[in-house]
PDB file of C-alpha atoms in Angstrom:
ATOM      1  CA  UNK S   1     -25.155  -7.430 -54.191  1.00 91.00           C
ATOM      2  CA  UNK S   2     -28.091  -6.100 -56.270  1.00 93.00           C
ATOM      3  CA  UNK S   3     -28.936  -2.588 -55.029  1.00 97.00           C
ATOM      4  CA  UNK S   4     -32.655  -3.181 -54.573  1.00 98.00           C
ATOM      5  CA  UNK S   5     -34.100  -3.410 -51.056  1.00 98.00           C
ATOM      6  CA  UNK S   6     -37.506  -4.692 -49.996  1.00 98.00           C
ATOM      7  CA  UNK S   7     -38.459  -3.252 -46.595  1.00 98.00           C
ATOM      8  CA  UNK S   8     -41.617  -4.632 -44.996  1.00 98.00           C
ATOM      9  CA  UNK S   9     -43.713  -2.250 -42.953  1.00 98.00           C
ATOM     10  CA  UNK S  10     -41.896   0.681 -44.557  1.00 98.00           C
ATOM     11  CA  UNK S  11     -44.777   3.152 -44.372  1.00 98.00           C
ATOM     12  CA  UNK S  12     -44.185   4.207 -40.773  1.00 96.00           C
ATOM     13  CA  UNK S  13     -41.820   4.339 -37.835  1.00 95.00           C
ATOM     14  CA  UNK S  14     -38.634   2.239 -38.025  1.00 96.00           C
ATOM     15  CA  UNK S  15     -39.413   0.746 -41.430  1.00 98.00           C
ATOM     16  CA  UNK S  16     -39.862   4.192 -42.954  1.00 98.00           C
ATOM     17  CA  UNK S  17     -36.585   5.399 -41.423  1.00 98.00           C
ATOM     18  CA  UNK S  18     -34.703   2.380 -42.776  1.00 98.00           C
ATOM     19  CA  UNK S  19     -36.216   2.797 -46.248  1.00 98.00           C
ATOM     20  CA  UNK S  20     -35.316   6.493 -46.402  1.00 98.00           C
ATOM     21  CA  UNK S  21     -31.762   5.880 -45.185  1.00 98.00           C
ATOM     22  CA  UNK S  22     -31.221   3.075 -47.680  1.00 98.00           C
ATOM     23  CA  UNK S  23     -32.497   5.314 -50.470  1.00 98.00           C
ATOM     24  CA  UNK S  24     -30.061   8.056 -49.442  1.00 98.00           C
ATOM     25  CA  UNK S  25     -27.284   5.482 -49.775  1.00 98.00           C
ATOM     26  CA  UNK S  26     -28.292   4.685 -53.342  1.00 98.00           C
ATOM     27  CA  UNK S  27     -30.656   1.739 -52.948  1.00 98.00           C
ATOM     28  CA  UNK S  28     -33.861   1.372 -54.930  1.00 98.00           C
ATOM     29  CA  UNK S  29     -36.661   0.680 -52.466  1.00 98.00           C
ATOM     30  CA  UNK S  30     -39.742  -1.534 -52.534  1.00 98.00           C
ATOM     31  CA  UNK S  31     -41.926   0.047 -49.853  1.00 98.00           C
ATOM     32  CA  UNK S  32     -44.169  -2.698 -48.488  1.00 98.00           C
ATOM     33  CA  UNK S  33     -47.290  -1.824 -46.526  1.00 98.00           C
ATOM     34  CA  UNK S  34     -50.292  -3.612 -45.151  1.00 97.00           C
ATOM     35  CA  UNK S  35     -53.030  -1.024 -44.591  1.00 96.00           C
ATOM     36  CA  UNK S  36     -51.076   2.274 -44.483  1.00 97.00           C
ATOM     37  CA  UNK S  37     -51.322   3.157 -48.168  1.00 97.00           C
ATOM     38  CA  UNK S  38     -51.157   6.936 -47.733  1.00 98.00           C
ATOM     39  CA  UNK S  39     -48.064   6.787 -45.547  1.00 98.00           C
ATOM     40  CA  UNK S  40     -46.382   4.294 -47.910  1.00 98.00           C
ATOM     41  CA  UNK S  41     -47.000   6.574 -50.864  1.00 98.00           C
ATOM     42  CA  UNK S  42     -45.559   9.478 -48.881  1.00 98.00           C
ATOM     43  CA  UNK S  43     -42.414   7.442 -48.171  1.00 98.00           C
ATOM     44  CA  UNK S  44     -42.033   6.542 -51.846  1.00 98.00           C
ATOM     45  CA  UNK S  45     -42.677  10.144 -52.906  1.00 98.00           C
ATOM     46  CA  UNK S  46     -39.991  11.407 -50.542  1.00 98.00           C
ATOM     47  CA  UNK S  47     -37.503   8.952 -52.030  1.00 98.00           C
ATOM     48  CA  UNK S  48     -38.440   9.981 -55.570  1.00 98.00           C
ATOM     49  CA  UNK S  49     -38.189  13.684 -54.713  1.00 98.00           C
ATOM     50  CA  UNK S  50     -34.607  13.108 -53.603  1.00 97.00           C
ATOM     51  CA  UNK S  51     -33.770  11.440 -56.923  1.00 97.00           C
ATOM     52  CA  UNK S  52     -34.221   7.797 -55.884  1.00 98.00           C
ATOM     53  CA  UNK S  53     -36.413   4.990 -57.200  1.00 98.00           C
ATOM     54  CA  UNK S  54     -39.212   3.515 -55.132  1.00 98.00           C
ATOM     55  CA  UNK S  55     -42.415   1.544 -55.586  1.00 98.00           C
ATOM     56  CA  UNK S  56     -45.156   0.744 -53.107  1.00 98.00           C
ATOM     57  CA  UNK S  57     -46.317  -2.850 -52.728  1.00 98.00           C
ATOM     58  CA  UNK S  58     -49.338  -3.849 -50.682  1.00 98.00           C
ATOM     59  CA  UNK S  59     -49.562  -7.284 -49.088  1.00 98.00           C
ATOM     60  CA  UNK S  60     -51.278  -8.761 -46.056  1.00 98.00           C
ATOM     61  CA  UNK S  61     -48.474 -10.841 -44.546  1.00 98.00           C
ATOM     62  CA  UNK S  62     -51.058 -13.270 -43.131  1.00 97.00           C
ATOM     63  CA  UNK S  63     -52.162 -14.006 -46.710  1.00 96.00           C
ATOM     64  CA  UNK S  64     -49.946 -16.876 -47.854  1.00 94.00           C
ATOM     65  CA  UNK S  65     -50.324 -16.115 -51.560  1.00 96.00           C
ATOM     66  CA  UNK S  66     -49.707 -12.377 -51.254  1.00 97.00           C
ATOM     67  CA  UNK S  67     -46.681 -12.977 -49.058  1.00 97.00           C
ATOM     68  CA  UNK S  68     -45.183 -15.570 -51.398  1.00 96.00           C
ATOM     69  CA  UNK S  69     -45.496 -13.203 -54.375  1.00 98.00           C
ATOM     70  CA  UNK S  70     -44.053 -10.090 -52.710  1.00 98.00           C
ATOM     71  CA  UNK S  71     -40.367 -10.576 -53.566  1.00 98.00           C
ATOM     72  CA  UNK S  72     -41.229 -11.378 -57.194  1.00 98.00           C
ATOM     73  CA  UNK S  73     -43.351  -8.229 -57.427  1.00 98.00           C
ATOM     74  CA  UNK S  74     -40.463  -6.152 -56.064  1.00 98.00           C
ATOM     75  CA  UNK S  75     -38.039  -7.747 -58.531  1.00 98.00           C
ATOM     76  CA  UNK S  76     -40.417  -7.184 -61.443  1.00 98.00           C
ATOM     77  CA  UNK S  77     -40.694  -3.498 -60.581  1.00 98.00           C
ATOM     78  CA  UNK S  78     -37.080  -2.698 -59.703  1.00 98.00           C
ATOM     79  CA  UNK S  79     -34.821  -5.645 -60.578  1.00 97.00           C
ATOM     80  CA  UNK S  80     -33.319  -8.468 -58.498  1.00 97.00           C
ATOM     81  CA  UNK S  81     -33.686  -7.887 -54.768  1.00 98.00           C
ATOM     82  CA  UNK S  82     -30.376  -7.800 -52.916  1.00 98.00           C
ATOM     83  CA  UNK S  83     -31.630  -6.881 -49.442  1.00 98.00           C
ATOM     84  CA  UNK S  84     -34.723  -7.975 -47.539  1.00 98.00           C
ATOM     85  CA  UNK S  85     -35.486  -6.137 -44.295  1.00 98.00           C
ATOM     86  CA  UNK S  86     -38.135  -8.019 -42.310  1.00 98.00           C
ATOM     87  CA  UNK S  87     -39.403  -5.128 -40.204  1.00 98.00           C
ATOM     88  CA  UNK S  88     -43.201  -5.511 -40.212  1.00 98.00           C
ATOM     89  CA  UNK S  89     -44.574  -7.075 -37.038  1.00 97.00           C
ATOM     90  CA  UNK S  90     -47.658  -7.539 -34.904  1.00 96.00           C
ATOM     91  CA  UNK S  91     -47.190  -6.391 -31.285  1.00 93.00           C
ATOM     92  CA  UNK S  92     -50.201  -7.194 -29.135  1.00 94.00           C
ATOM     93  CA  UNK S  93     -50.533  -8.077 -25.488  1.00 93.00           C
ATOM     94  CA  UNK S  94     -51.336 -11.555 -24.268  1.00 95.00           C
ATOM     95  CA  UNK S  95     -49.884 -13.923 -21.689  1.00 95.00           C
ATOM     96  CA  UNK S  96     -49.393 -17.665 -21.392  1.00 93.00           C
ATOM     97  CA  UNK S  97     -52.733 -17.695 -19.540  1.00 94.00           C
ATOM     98  CA  UNK S  98     -54.725 -15.502 -21.934  1.00 96.00           C
ATOM     99  CA  UNK S  99     -53.287 -16.249 -25.402  1.00 96.00           C
ATOM    100  CA  UNK S 100     -55.838 -17.520 -27.925  1.00 97.00           C
ATOM    101  CA  UNK S 101     -55.556 -19.270 -31.258  1.00 97.00           C
ATOM    102  CA  UNK S 102     -56.315 -15.935 -32.910  1.00 97.00           C
ATOM    103  CA  UNK S 103     -53.582 -14.016 -31.067  1.00 97.00           C
ATOM    104  CA  UNK S 104     -51.141 -16.879 -31.673  1.00 97.00           C
ATOM    105  CA  UNK S 105     -51.874 -16.910 -35.424  1.00 97.00           C
ATOM    106  CA  UNK S 106     -51.585 -13.136 -35.826  1.00 97.00           C
ATOM    107  CA  UNK S 107     -48.114 -13.104 -34.280  1.00 98.00           C
ATOM    108  CA  UNK S 108     -46.725 -16.343 -35.682  1.00 98.00           C
ATOM    109  CA  UNK S 109     -47.978 -15.759 -39.228  1.00 98.00           C
ATOM    110  CA  UNK S 110     -46.815 -12.140 -39.453  1.00 98.00           C
ATOM    111  CA  UNK S 111     -43.684 -12.150 -37.297  1.00 98.00           C
ATOM    112  CA  UNK S 112     -42.284 -15.607 -38.068  1.00 98.00           C
ATOM    113  CA  UNK S 113     -43.792 -17.360 -41.074  1.00 98.00           C
ATOM    114  CA  UNK S 114     -43.869 -14.289 -43.337  1.00 98.00           C
ATOM    115  CA  UNK S 115     -40.154 -13.473 -42.847  1.00 98.00           C
ATOM    116  CA  UNK S 116     -39.349 -17.107 -43.652  1.00 98.00           C
ATOM    117  CA  UNK S 117     -41.454 -17.147 -46.822  1.00 98.00           C
ATOM    118  CA  UNK S 118     -39.982 -13.815 -47.950  1.00 98.00           C
ATOM    119  CA  UNK S 119     -36.438 -15.040 -47.310  1.00 98.00           C
ATOM    120  CA  UNK S 120     -37.157 -18.151 -49.367  1.00 98.00           C
ATOM    121  CA  UNK S 121     -38.371 -15.911 -52.178  1.00 98.00           C
ATOM    122  CA  UNK S 122     -35.257 -13.779 -51.938  1.00 98.00           C
ATOM    123  CA  UNK S 123     -32.971 -16.816 -52.092  1.00 97.00           C
ATOM    124  CA  UNK S 124     -34.699 -18.175 -55.187  1.00 97.00           C
ATOM    125  CA  UNK S 125     -34.129 -15.022 -57.236  1.00 96.00           C
ATOM    126  CA  UNK S 126     -30.504 -14.186 -56.362  1.00 96.00           C
ATOM    127  CA  UNK S 127     -28.637 -13.929 -59.691  1.00 94.00           C
ATOM    128  CA  UNK S 128     -25.899 -16.507 -60.225  1.00 93.00           C
ATOM    129  CA  UNK S 129     -22.567 -15.388 -58.847  1.00 93.00           C
ATOM    130  CA  UNK S 130     -24.090 -12.672 -56.658  1.00 96.00           C
ATOM    131  CA  UNK S 131     -25.100 -12.502 -53.006  1.00 97.00           C
ATOM    132  CA  UNK S 132     -28.071 -11.113 -51.096  1.00 98.00           C
ATOM    133  CA  UNK S 133     -28.804 -10.463 -47.432  1.00 98.00           C
ATOM    134  CA  UNK S 134     -31.735 -10.695 -45.045  1.00 98.00           C
ATOM    135  CA  UNK S 135     -31.910  -8.514 -41.940  1.00 98.00           C
ATOM    136  CA  UNK S 136     -34.574  -9.491 -39.409  1.00 98.00           C
ATOM    137  CA  UNK S 137     -35.846  -6.987 -36.853  1.00 98.00           C
ATOM    138  CA  UNK S 138     -36.109  -8.913 -33.590  1.00 96.00           C
ATOM    139  CA  UNK S 139     -36.286  -7.699 -29.995  1.00 90.00           C
ATOM    140  CA  UNK S 140     -33.602  -7.540 -27.335  1.00 81.00           C
ATOM    141  CA  UNK S 141     -35.905  -9.576 -25.120  1.00 83.00           C
ATOM    142  CA  UNK S 142     -35.361 -12.737 -27.173  1.00 90.00           C
ATOM    143  CA  UNK S 143     -32.332 -13.295 -24.914  1.00 85.00           C
ATOM    144  CA  UNK S 144     -34.366 -13.534 -21.697  1.00 81.00           C
ATOM    145  CA  UNK S 145     -37.783 -14.750 -20.544  1.00 77.00           C
ATOM    146  CA  UNK S 146     -40.713 -12.352 -20.717  1.00 77.00           C
ATOM    147  CA  UNK S 147     -43.595 -12.161 -18.260  1.00 80.00           C
ATOM    148  CA  UNK S 148     -46.060 -10.898 -20.852  1.00 87.00           C
ATOM    149  CA  UNK S 149     -46.627 -10.502 -24.595  1.00 93.00           C
ATOM    150  CA  UNK S 150     -46.349 -14.282 -24.835  1.00 95.00           C
ATOM    151  CA  UNK S 151     -47.247 -14.800 -28.506  1.00 96.00           C
ATOM    152  CA  UNK S 152     -45.165 -11.823 -29.634  1.00 95.00           C
ATOM    153  CA  UNK S 153     -42.165 -12.990 -27.607  1.00 95.00           C
ATOM    154  CA  UNK S 154     -42.417 -16.538 -28.946  1.00 96.00           C
ATOM    155  CA  UNK S 155     -42.620 -15.286 -32.532  1.00 97.00           C
ATOM    156  CA  UNK S 156     -39.445 -13.227 -32.098  1.00 97.00           C
ATOM    157  CA  UNK S 157     -37.569 -16.034 -30.329  1.00 96.00           C
ATOM    158  CA  UNK S 158     -38.544 -18.262 -33.245  1.00 97.00           C
ATOM    159  CA  UNK S 159     -37.276 -15.688 -35.723  1.00 98.00           C
ATOM    160  CA  UNK S 160     -33.984 -15.486 -33.823  1.00 98.00           C
ATOM    161  CA  UNK S 161     -33.537 -19.238 -34.214  1.00 98.00           C
ATOM    162  CA  UNK S 162     -34.666 -19.072 -37.825  1.00 98.00           C
ATOM    163  CA  UNK S 163     -32.076 -16.350 -38.491  1.00 98.00           C
ATOM    164  CA  UNK S 164     -29.349 -18.812 -37.548  1.00 98.00           C
ATOM    165  CA  UNK S 165     -30.884 -21.725 -39.445  1.00 98.00           C
ATOM    166  CA  UNK S 166     -31.350 -19.719 -42.638  1.00 98.00           C
ATOM    167  CA  UNK S 167     -27.827 -18.302 -42.364  1.00 98.00           C
ATOM    168  CA  UNK S 168     -26.488 -21.845 -42.367  1.00 98.00           C
ATOM    169  CA  UNK S 169     -28.788 -23.270 -45.035  1.00 98.00           C
ATOM    170  CA  UNK S 170     -28.857 -20.314 -47.462  1.00 98.00           C
ATOM    171  CA  UNK S 171     -25.073 -19.799 -47.511  1.00 98.00           C
ATOM    172  CA  UNK S 172     -23.217 -18.757 -49.542  1.00 97.00           C
ATOM    173  CA  UNK S 173     -25.942 -17.131 -51.682  1.00 96.00           C
ATOM    174  CA  UNK S 174     -27.640 -15.265 -48.832  1.00 98.00           C
ATOM    175  CA  UNK S 175     -26.345 -13.890 -45.551  1.00 98.00           C
ATOM    176  CA  UNK S 176     -28.904 -13.611 -42.733  1.00 98.00           C
ATOM    177  CA  UNK S 177     -28.490 -11.342 -39.709  1.00 98.00           C
ATOM    178  CA  UNK S 178     -30.678  -9.589 -37.175  1.00 98.00           C
ATOM    179  CA  UNK S 179     -31.017  -6.488 -35.017  1.00 98.00           C
ATOM    180  CA  UNK S 180     -32.659  -6.709 -31.597  1.00 94.00           C
ATOM    181  CA  UNK S 181     -33.721  -3.288 -30.315  1.00 93.00           C
ATOM    182  CA  UNK S 182     -34.913  -2.708 -26.782  1.00 78.00           C
ATOM    183  CA  UNK S 183     -37.630  -0.192 -25.890  1.00 75.00           C
ATOM    184  CA  UNK S 184     -37.639   2.125 -28.874  1.00 73.00           C
ATOM    185  CA  UNK S 185     -40.624   4.317 -29.804  1.00 70.00           C
ATOM    186  CA  UNK S 186     -43.911   5.086 -28.031  1.00 64.00           C
ATOM    187  CA  UNK S 187     -46.773   2.811 -29.013  1.00 71.00           C
ATOM    188  CA  UNK S 188     -50.299   1.980 -27.870  1.00 69.00           C
ATOM    189  CA  UNK S 189     -48.912   0.356 -24.712  1.00 69.00           C
ATOM    190  CA  UNK S 190     -46.129   2.741 -23.656  1.00 76.00           C
ATOM    191  CA  UNK S 191     -45.849   6.520 -23.871  1.00 76.00           C
ATOM    192  CA  UNK S 192     -42.557   8.394 -24.000  1.00 81.00           C
ATOM    193  CA  UNK S 193     -42.338   8.524 -20.198  1.00 83.00           C
ATOM    194  CA  UNK S 194     -42.542   4.726 -20.012  1.00 76.00           C
ATOM    195  CA  UNK S 195     -39.909   4.387 -22.753  1.00 77.00           C
ATOM    196  CA  UNK S 196     -37.592   6.756 -20.869  1.00 79.00           C
ATOM    197  CA  UNK S 197     -38.122   4.775 -17.652  1.00 80.00           C
ATOM    198  CA  UNK S 198     -37.241   1.535 -19.461  1.00 79.00           C
ATOM    199  CA  UNK S 199     -34.039   3.144 -20.724  1.00 75.00           C
ATOM    200  CA  UNK S 200     -33.068   4.242 -17.199  1.00 84.00           C
ATOM    201  CA  UNK S 201     -33.426   0.625 -16.082  1.00 83.00           C
ATOM    202  CA  UNK S 202     -30.717  -0.620 -18.493  1.00 85.00           C
ATOM    203  CA  UNK S 203     -27.031  -0.945 -17.527  1.00 88.00           C
ATOM    204  CA  UNK S 204     -26.145   1.808 -20.021  1.00 88.00           C
ATOM    205  CA  UNK S 205     -29.096   4.006 -18.964  1.00 89.00           C
ATOM    206  CA  UNK S 206     -30.094   4.532 -22.582  1.00 87.00           C
ATOM    207  CA  UNK S 207     -31.981   3.046 -25.473  1.00 88.00           C
ATOM    208  CA  UNK S 208     -31.570   3.071 -29.215  1.00 91.00           C
ATOM    209  CA  UNK S 209     -33.141   4.906 -32.149  1.00 93.00           C
ATOM    210  CA  UNK S 210     -33.876   4.217 -35.835  1.00 94.00           C
ATOM    211  CA  UNK S 211     -30.592   5.805 -36.939  1.00 96.00           C
ATOM    212  CA  UNK S 212     -28.570   3.400 -34.773  1.00 96.00           C
ATOM    213  CA  UNK S 213     -30.572   0.489 -36.180  1.00 97.00           C
ATOM    214  CA  UNK S 214     -29.666   1.691 -39.658  1.00 98.00           C
ATOM    215  CA  UNK S 215     -25.985   2.023 -38.769  1.00 98.00           C
ATOM    216  CA  UNK S 216     -26.097  -1.592 -37.570  1.00 98.00           C
ATOM    217  CA  UNK S 217     -27.726  -2.647 -40.826  1.00 98.00           C
ATOM    218  CA  UNK S 218     -24.954  -0.819 -42.669  1.00 98.00           C
ATOM    219  CA  UNK S 219     -22.366  -2.705 -40.616  1.00 98.00           C
ATOM    220  CA  UNK S 220     -23.884  -5.983 -41.795  1.00 98.00           C
ATOM    221  CA  UNK S 221     -23.806  -4.764 -45.395  1.00 98.00           C
ATOM    222  CA  UNK S 222     -20.160  -3.777 -45.059  1.00 97.00           C
ATOM    223  CA  UNK S 223     -19.037  -6.961 -43.253  1.00 98.00           C
ATOM    224  CA  UNK S 224     -19.170  -9.802 -45.801  1.00 97.00           C
ATOM    225  CA  UNK S 225     -17.920 -12.433 -43.346  1.00 98.00           C
ATOM    226  CA  UNK S 226     -20.809 -11.928 -40.894  1.00 98.00           C
ATOM    227  CA  UNK S 227     -23.893 -14.144 -40.967  1.00 98.00           C
ATOM    228  CA  UNK S 228     -26.211 -15.701 -38.409  1.00 98.00           C
ATOM    229  CA  UNK S 229     -25.654 -12.889 -35.910  1.00 98.00           C
ATOM    230  CA  UNK S 230     -27.900 -10.629 -33.860  1.00 97.00           C
ATOM    231  CA  UNK S 231     -26.807  -7.298 -32.396  1.00 97.00           C
ATOM    232  CA  UNK S 232     -28.886  -6.349 -29.336  1.00 94.00           C
ATOM    233  CA  UNK S 233     -29.386  -2.568 -29.269  1.00 94.00           C
ATOM    234  CA  UNK S 234     -30.990  -2.525 -25.831  1.00 90.00           C
ATOM    235  CA  UNK S 235     -28.611  -0.663 -23.536  1.00 90.00           C
ATOM    236  CA  UNK S 236     -27.477  -4.000 -22.089  1.00 87.00           C
ATOM    237  CA  UNK S 237     -30.921  -4.951 -20.798  1.00 84.00           C
ATOM    238  CA  UNK S 238     -30.496  -8.522 -22.080  1.00 83.00           C
ATOM    239  CA  UNK S 239     -27.663  -9.091 -19.591  1.00 82.00           C
ATOM    240  CA  UNK S 240     -30.022  -9.591 -16.660  1.00 65.00           C
ATOM    241  CA  UNK S 241     -33.572 -10.808 -15.978  1.00 47.00           C
ATOM    242  CA  UNK S 242     -36.541  -8.499 -15.975  1.00 46.00           C
ATOM    243  CA  UNK S 243     -37.407  -6.896 -12.659  1.00 54.00           C
ATOM    244  CA  UNK S 244     -40.299  -8.398 -10.760  1.00 45.00           C
ATOM    245  CA  UNK S 245     -43.453  -6.876 -12.197  1.00 46.00           C
ATOM    246  CA  UNK S 246     -42.068  -6.246 -15.679  1.00 52.00           C
ATOM    247  CA  UNK S 247     -44.320  -7.549 -18.407  1.00 53.00           C
ATOM    248  CA  UNK S 248     -41.675  -7.531 -21.122  1.00 53.00           C
TER     249      UNK S 248
END
């Protein structure tokens, strides 16, 4: 497997953690970002300071041309891409009653179509006789209905299905797997107290963290017979329906 990784949304949060961990394990990193140029450059600088190789690549994943060219740009800068981590995502609230064409397009284009286009680009440039892998960041909630975040949920359910379809159709050149975290980091909808409460509501009374996501990614890298799989890192929340009143 070529030791070049393209990580989308690698400027911040989980994407940054995955990029830094991959670099520590000897991967050259293409740090993709949308608008967070300063943070992306900081991620790349940290990798370089530790002796690794990294480049920053800007692309709006809703821009079809920019998205289609991203893998080629990474390969031109660092060499053939062996690992694509589809981490970047839009996470905005709507429901089946309130979703609009605009909210639908933002989620479907970024969370579903872009990972597909990037995976196609990865498959086209795999050197003969070698193998590459795609890891899609999903959501543990793809395994149960959600009462809110309708467009987001649909985009991730679609990506779960696409993970399996691509695993079948891209074999044996490309393996395709996924990680489905539960409640993870505070965001503009949930503070740390809400995250902790969500963890207490799981069978295991705990959530996950970026390091566990990376260890799962490493498992996929080290398990050459595994493709088309998702590991739900959600404390077992997917085993039962949401409580009445839950939005996601």
